[in-house]
Amino acid sequence: MASNKFVTLVTLVVVLLPTIAMATDYVVGGDSGWNTGVDYSAWAKDKMFHVGDALVFKYTNPPHNVFKVNGTGFNACVKPTGNDQPPLTSGNDRIELKTPGNKWYICAAADHCKSGQKLVITVMDTAPASPPSSAVRGIIISGYQVFAAAVVGLFLAIAA
Ligand SMILES: *[C@@H]1O[C@H](CO)[C@@H](O)[C@H](O)[C@H]1NC(C)=O
Ligand SMILES: [Cu+2]
């Protein structure tokens, strides 16, 4: 019967919506942006990055830029060579976090990286990680899902 398809669609939308809506854009460095003289490990420390979130690098080019590097390049402040990995230079670069794991970014201008213009983050899967750090997020989600279940139940009752 046709209304079953409708109920399924509503269920999907209602259940999946918070996953999409809760994706966050993080402006790297907050009001300081992507610059020298900013402690990016302190900035990243209390944040939880998930697949679907994005980093936004805001800076002036020249001199600044953004190279995505690996752990070796991060530690040694060495940018990738070759044209296959060009830097980001727009001054307002949004990088969507598509996969879990460690991500490293440096500025390759002069000694900027060595003086601290470098960022390492760990991206987690979309599913909320274990408490306590994600406890609040978990409560919001479970609260929403109770609400979602009620809405779906109502539709089922109407459709029956
Ligand atoms: C890290 O990146 C550099 C520069 O792109 C590359 O030469 C090196 O092989 C990479 N190291 C690893 C472990 O992937
Ligand atoms: Cu720089």
PDB file of C-alpha atoms and ligand atoms in Angstrom:
ATOM      1  CA  MET A   1       0.000   0.000   0.000  1.00  0.00           C
ATOM      2  CA  ALA A   2       1.192   3.442  -1.032  1.00  0.00           C
ATOM      3  CA  SER A   3       1.268   5.061   2.388  1.00  0.00           C
ATOM      4  CA  ASN A   4       3.879   2.564   3.544  1.00  0.00           C
ATOM      5  CA  LYS A   5       6.357   4.142   1.164  1.00  0.00           C
ATOM      6  CA  PHE A   6       5.491   7.530   2.560  1.00  0.00           C
ATOM      7  CA  VAL A   7       6.019   6.321   6.122  1.00  0.00           C
ATOM      8  CA  THR A   8       9.397   4.884   5.127  1.00  0.00           C
ATOM      9  CA  LEU A   9      10.421   8.172   3.531  1.00  0.00           C
ATOM     10  CA  VAL A  10       9.347  10.192   6.560  1.00  0.00           C
ATOM     11  CA  THR A  11      11.201   7.782   8.833  1.00  0.00           C
ATOM     12  CA  LEU A  12      14.402   8.139   6.804  1.00  0.00           C
ATOM     13  CA  VAL A  13      14.234  11.923   6.734  1.00  0.00           C
ATOM     14  CA  VAL A  14      13.410  12.256  10.419  1.00  0.00           C
ATOM     15  CA  VAL A  15      16.098   9.826  11.546  1.00  0.00           C
ATOM     16  CA  LEU A  16      18.849  11.037   9.202  1.00  0.00           C
ATOM     17  CA  LEU A  17      18.216  14.765   9.545  1.00  0.00           C
ATOM     18  CA  PRO A  18      20.201  15.319  12.764  1.00  0.00           C
ATOM     19  CA  THR A  19      23.265  13.615  11.265  1.00  0.00           C
ATOM     20  CA  ILE A  20      23.267  16.104   8.425  1.00  0.00           C
ATOM     21  CA  ALA A  21      22.216  19.127  10.455  1.00  0.00           C
ATOM     22  CA  MET A  22      24.878  18.584  13.110  1.00  0.00           C
ATOM     23  CA  ALA A  23      27.856  18.797  10.726  1.00  0.00           C
ATOM     24  CA  THR A  24      30.019  21.664  11.902  1.00  0.00           C
ATOM     25  CA  ASP A  25      32.272  24.140  10.111  1.00  0.00           C
ATOM     26  CA  TYR A  26      35.281  24.936  12.277  1.00  0.00           C
ATOM     27  CA  VAL A  27      37.060  28.209  11.546  1.00  0.00           C
ATOM     28  CA  VAL A  28      40.657  27.227  12.293  1.00  0.00           C
ATOM     29  CA  GLY A  29      42.039  29.441  15.049  1.00  0.00           C
ATOM     30  CA  GLY A  30      38.659  31.076  15.662  1.00  0.00           C
ATOM     31  CA  ASP A  31      38.861  34.875  15.430  1.00  0.00           C
ATOM     32  CA  SER A  32      42.651  34.674  14.991  1.00  0.00           C
ATOM     33  CA  GLY A  33      42.259  32.639  11.833  1.00  0.00           C
ATOM     34  CA  TRP A  34      45.223  30.927  10.174  1.00  0.00           C
ATOM     35  CA  ASN A  35      48.215  32.942  11.320  1.00  0.00           C
ATOM     36  CA  THR A  36      51.517  33.013  13.113  1.00  0.00           C
ATOM     37  CA  GLY A  37      51.440  33.422  16.873  1.00  0.00           C
ATOM     38  CA  VAL A  38      48.426  31.137  17.391  1.00  0.00           C
ATOM     39  CA  ASP A  39      48.570  27.913  19.404  1.00  0.00           C
ATOM     40  CA  TYR A  40      46.690  25.485  17.158  1.00  0.00           C
ATOM     41  CA  SER A  41      47.120  22.493  19.438  1.00  0.00           C
ATOM     42  CA  ALA A  42      45.364  24.496  22.156  1.00  0.00           C
ATOM     43  CA  TRP A  43      42.658  25.480  19.677  1.00  0.00           C
ATOM     44  CA  ALA A  44      42.070  21.874  18.575  1.00  0.00           C
ATOM     45  CA  LYS A  45      42.373  20.278  22.008  1.00  0.00           C
ATOM     46  CA  ASP A  46      38.762  20.631  23.192  1.00  0.00           C
ATOM     47  CA  LYS A  47      37.128  19.995  19.816  1.00  0.00           C
ATOM     48  CA  MET A  48      35.649  16.816  18.392  1.00  0.00           C
ATOM     49  CA  PHE A  49      36.020  16.501  14.645  1.00  0.00           C
ATOM     50  CA  HIS A  50      33.738  14.096  12.810  1.00  0.00           C
ATOM     51  CA  VAL A  51      33.429  12.959   9.226  1.00  0.00           C
ATOM     52  CA  GLY A  52      31.153  15.501   7.531  1.00  0.00           C
ATOM     53  CA  ASP A  53      32.515  18.444   9.519  1.00  0.00           C
ATOM     54  CA  ALA A  54      34.738  20.959   7.747  1.00  0.00           C
ATOM     55  CA  LEU A  55      37.769  23.108   8.485  1.00  0.00           C
ATOM     56  CA  VAL A  56      37.735  26.691   7.233  1.00  0.00           C
ATOM     57  CA  PHE A  57      41.134  28.349   6.923  1.00  0.00           C
ATOM     58  CA  LYS A  58      40.922  32.157   6.921  1.00  0.00           C
ATOM     59  CA  TYR A  59      44.134  34.059   6.194  1.00  0.00           C
ATOM     60  CA  THR A  60      45.883  36.575   3.970  1.00  0.00           C
ATOM     61  CA  ASN A  61      47.767  35.295   0.900  1.00  0.00           C
ATOM     62  CA  PRO A  62      50.515  36.200   0.542  1.00  0.00           C
ATOM     63  CA  PRO A  63      52.188  35.298   2.795  1.00  0.00           C
ATOM     64  CA  HIS A  64      50.068  32.465   4.192  1.00  0.00           C
ATOM     65  CA  ASN A  65      48.893  29.282   2.511  1.00  0.00           C
ATOM     66  CA  VAL A  66      47.690  25.806   3.460  1.00  0.00           C
ATOM     67  CA  PHE A  67      49.409  22.569   2.548  1.00  0.00           C
ATOM     68  CA  LYS A  68      47.900  19.239   3.523  1.00  0.00           C
ATOM     69  CA  VAL A  69      50.814  17.060   4.579  1.00  0.00           C
ATOM     70  CA  ASN A  70      51.470  13.742   6.298  1.00  0.00           C
ATOM     71  CA  GLY A  71      52.884  13.263   9.795  1.00  0.00           C
ATOM     72  CA  THR A  72      56.459  13.412   8.541  1.00  0.00           C
ATOM     73  CA  GLY A  73      55.898  16.700   6.729  1.00  0.00           C
ATOM     74  CA  PHE A  74      54.102  18.061   9.784  1.00  0.00           C
ATOM     75  CA  ASN A  75      56.908  17.250  12.210  1.00  0.00           C
ATOM     76  CA  ALA A  76      59.685  18.448   9.915  1.00  0.00           C
ATOM     77  CA  CYS A  77      57.704  21.366   8.432  1.00  0.00           C
ATOM     78  CA  VAL A  78      58.367  20.161   4.900  1.00  0.00           C
ATOM     79  CA  LYS A  79      55.829  20.892   2.204  1.00  0.00           C
ATOM     80  CA  PRO A  80      55.061  18.338  -0.515  1.00  0.00           C
ATOM     81  CA  THR A  81      57.009  18.824  -3.714  1.00  0.00           C
ATOM     82  CA  GLY A  82      55.542  18.521  -7.174  1.00  0.00           C
ATOM     83  CA  ASN A  83      52.433  19.937  -8.759  1.00  0.00           C
ATOM     84  CA  ASP A  84      50.163  17.094  -7.716  1.00  0.00           C
ATOM     85  CA  GLN A  85      49.736  18.635  -4.273  1.00  0.00           C
ATOM     86  CA  PRO A  86      49.377  22.382  -4.760  1.00  0.00           C
ATOM     87  CA  PRO A  87      48.705  24.529  -1.688  1.00  0.00           C
ATOM     88  CA  LEU A  88      45.403  26.207  -0.960  1.00  0.00           C
ATOM     89  CA  THR A  89      45.755  29.940  -1.406  1.00  0.00           C
ATOM     90  CA  SER A  90      42.282  31.503  -1.598  1.00  0.00           C
ATOM     91  CA  GLY A  91      42.447  32.879   1.937  1.00  0.00           C
ATOM     92  CA  ASN A  92      39.078  31.335   2.698  1.00  0.00           C
ATOM     93  CA  ASP A  93      39.475  27.610   2.166  1.00  0.00           C
ATOM     94  CA  ARG A  94      36.861  25.139   3.287  1.00  0.00           C
ATOM     95  CA  ILE A  95      38.097  21.569   3.614  1.00  0.00           C
ATOM     96  CA  GLU A  96      35.470  18.937   4.220  1.00  0.00           C
ATOM     97  CA  LEU A  97      36.610  16.115   6.484  1.00  0.00           C
ATOM     98  CA  LYS A  98      35.644  13.073   4.436  1.00  0.00           C
ATOM     99  CA  THR A  99      37.543  10.267   6.133  1.00  0.00           C
ATOM    100  CA  PRO A 100      38.411   9.419   9.731  1.00  0.00           C
ATOM    101  CA  GLY A 101      42.006   9.537  10.968  1.00  0.00           C
ATOM    102  CA  ASN A 102      44.764  12.074  11.522  1.00  0.00           C
ATOM    103  CA  LYS A 103      44.972  15.143   9.258  1.00  0.00           C
ATOM    104  CA  TRP A 104      47.932  17.500   9.126  1.00  0.00           C
ATOM    105  CA  TYR A 105      48.116  21.037   7.713  1.00  0.00           C
ATOM    106  CA  ILE A 106      50.979  23.511   7.566  1.00  0.00           C
ATOM    107  CA  CYS A 107      51.686  26.986   6.242  1.00  0.00           C
ATOM    108  CA  ALA A 108      54.720  26.843   3.983  1.00  0.00           C
ATOM    109  CA  ALA A 109      55.600  30.549   4.084  1.00  0.00           C
ATOM    110  CA  ALA A 110      59.136  31.226   5.398  1.00  0.00           C
ATOM    111  CA  ASP A 111      59.438  29.824   8.927  1.00  0.00           C
ATOM    112  CA  HIS A 112      55.728  30.023   9.748  1.00  0.00           C
ATOM    113  CA  CYS A 113      55.305  26.283  10.275  1.00  0.00           C
ATOM    114  CA  LYS A 114      58.368  26.050  12.504  1.00  0.00           C
ATOM    115  CA  SER A 115      57.037  28.918  14.586  1.00  0.00           C
ATOM    116  CA  GLY A 116      53.759  27.109  15.102  1.00  0.00           C
ATOM    117  CA  GLN A 117      51.483  27.670  12.098  1.00  0.00           C
ATOM    118  CA  LYS A 118      50.648  23.988  11.852  1.00  0.00           C
ATOM    119  CA  LEU A 119      47.555  22.003  12.734  1.00  0.00           C
ATOM    120  CA  VAL A 120      46.981  18.338  13.457  1.00  0.00           C
ATOM    121  CA  ILE A 121      43.513  16.939  14.153  1.00  0.00           C
ATOM    122  CA  THR A 122      41.975  13.514  14.546  1.00  0.00           C
ATOM    123  CA  VAL A 123      38.740  12.988  12.654  1.00  0.00           C
ATOM    124  CA  MET A 124      36.298  10.483  14.107  1.00  0.00           C
ATOM    125  CA  ASP A 125      33.518   8.544  12.436  1.00  0.00           C
ATOM    126  CA  THR A 126      30.133  10.241  12.293  1.00  0.00           C
ATOM    127  CA  ALA A 127      28.773   8.037  15.052  1.00  0.00           C
ATOM    128  CA  PRO A 128      29.187   9.747  18.436  1.00  0.00           C
ATOM    129  CA  ALA A 129      32.230   8.448  20.275  1.00  0.00           C
ATOM    130  CA  SER A 130      32.128   7.058  23.791  1.00  0.00           C
ATOM    131  CA  PRO A 131      31.392   9.304  26.804  1.00  0.00           C
ATOM    132  CA  PRO A 132      32.207  11.496  28.608  1.00  0.00           C
ATOM    133  CA  SER A 133      33.377  14.052  26.025  1.00  0.00           C
ATOM    134  CA  SER A 134      30.438  13.391  23.719  1.00  0.00           C
ATOM    135  CA  ALA A 135      27.885  12.888  26.488  1.00  0.00           C
ATOM    136  CA  VAL A 136      25.996  16.093  25.710  1.00  0.00           C
ATOM    137  CA  ARG A 137      25.915  15.315  21.997  1.00  0.00           C
ATOM    138  CA  GLY A 138      24.629  11.824  22.812  1.00  0.00           C
ATOM    139  CA  ILE A 139      21.837  13.158  25.014  1.00  0.00           C
ATOM    140  CA  ILE A 140      20.736  15.561  22.283  1.00  0.00           C
ATOM    141  CA  ILE A 141      20.680  12.769  19.737  1.00  0.00           C
ATOM    142  CA  SER A 142      18.816  10.293  21.926  1.00  0.00           C
ATOM    143  CA  GLY A 143      16.320  13.004  22.890  1.00  0.00           C
ATOM    144  CA  TYR A 144      15.757  13.709  19.237  1.00  0.00           C
ATOM    145  CA  GLN A 145      15.352  10.060  18.386  1.00  0.00           C
ATOM    146  CA  VAL A 146      12.665   9.620  21.050  1.00  0.00           C
ATOM    147  CA  PHE A 147      10.860  12.536  19.436  1.00  0.00           C
ATOM    148  CA  ALA A 148      11.453  11.034  15.976  1.00  0.00           C
ATOM    149  CA  ALA A 149      10.075   7.678  17.091  1.00  0.00           C
ATOM    150  CA  ALA A 150       6.949   9.413  18.390  1.00  0.00           C
ATOM    151  CA  VAL A 151       6.448  11.219  15.081  1.00  0.00           C
ATOM    152  CA  VAL A 152       6.922   8.004  13.128  1.00  0.00           C
ATOM    153  CA  GLY A 153       4.518   6.208  15.467  1.00  0.00           C
ATOM    154  CA  LEU A 154       1.925   8.888  14.852  1.00  0.00           C
ATOM    155  CA  PHE A 155       2.283   8.486  11.078  1.00  0.00           C
ATOM    156  CA  LEU A 156       1.994   4.716  11.412  1.00  0.00           C
ATOM    157  CA  ALA A 157      -1.193   5.157  13.433  1.00  0.00           C
ATOM    158  CA  ILE A 158      -2.648   7.494  10.808  1.00  0.00           C
ATOM    159  CA  ALA A 159      -1.596   5.254   7.937  1.00  0.00           C
ATOM    160  CA  ALA A 160      -3.022   2.100   9.524  1.00  0.00           C
TER     161      ALA A 160
HETATM  162  C1  LIG B   1      55.008  12.123   3.346  1.00  0.00           C
HETATM  163  O1  LIG B   1      54.944  13.121   2.341  1.00  0.00           O
HETATM  164  C2  LIG B   1      56.141  13.313   1.632  1.00  0.00           C
HETATM  165  C3  LIG B   1      55.976  14.519   0.725  1.00  0.00           C
HETATM  166  O2  LIG B   1      54.763  14.441  -0.027  1.00  0.00           O
HETATM  167  C4  LIG B   1      56.485  12.032   0.881  1.00  0.00           C
HETATM  168  O3  LIG B   1      57.682  12.188   0.182  1.00  0.00           O
HETATM  169  C5  LIG B   1      56.617  10.892   1.892  1.00  0.00           C
HETATM  170  O4  LIG B   1      56.832   9.695   1.206  1.00  0.00           O
HETATM  171  C6  LIG B   1      55.370  10.785   2.738  1.00  0.00           C
HETATM  172  N1  LIG B   1      55.583   9.811   3.791  1.00  0.00           N
HETATM  173  C7  LIG B   1      54.717   8.854   4.065  1.00  0.00           C
HETATM  174  C8  LIG B   1      55.059   7.983   5.215  1.00  0.00           C
HETATM  175  O5  LIG B   1      53.685   8.700   3.419  1.00  0.00           O
HETATM  176 CU    CU B   2      51.866  31.507   7.208  1.00  0.00          CU
END
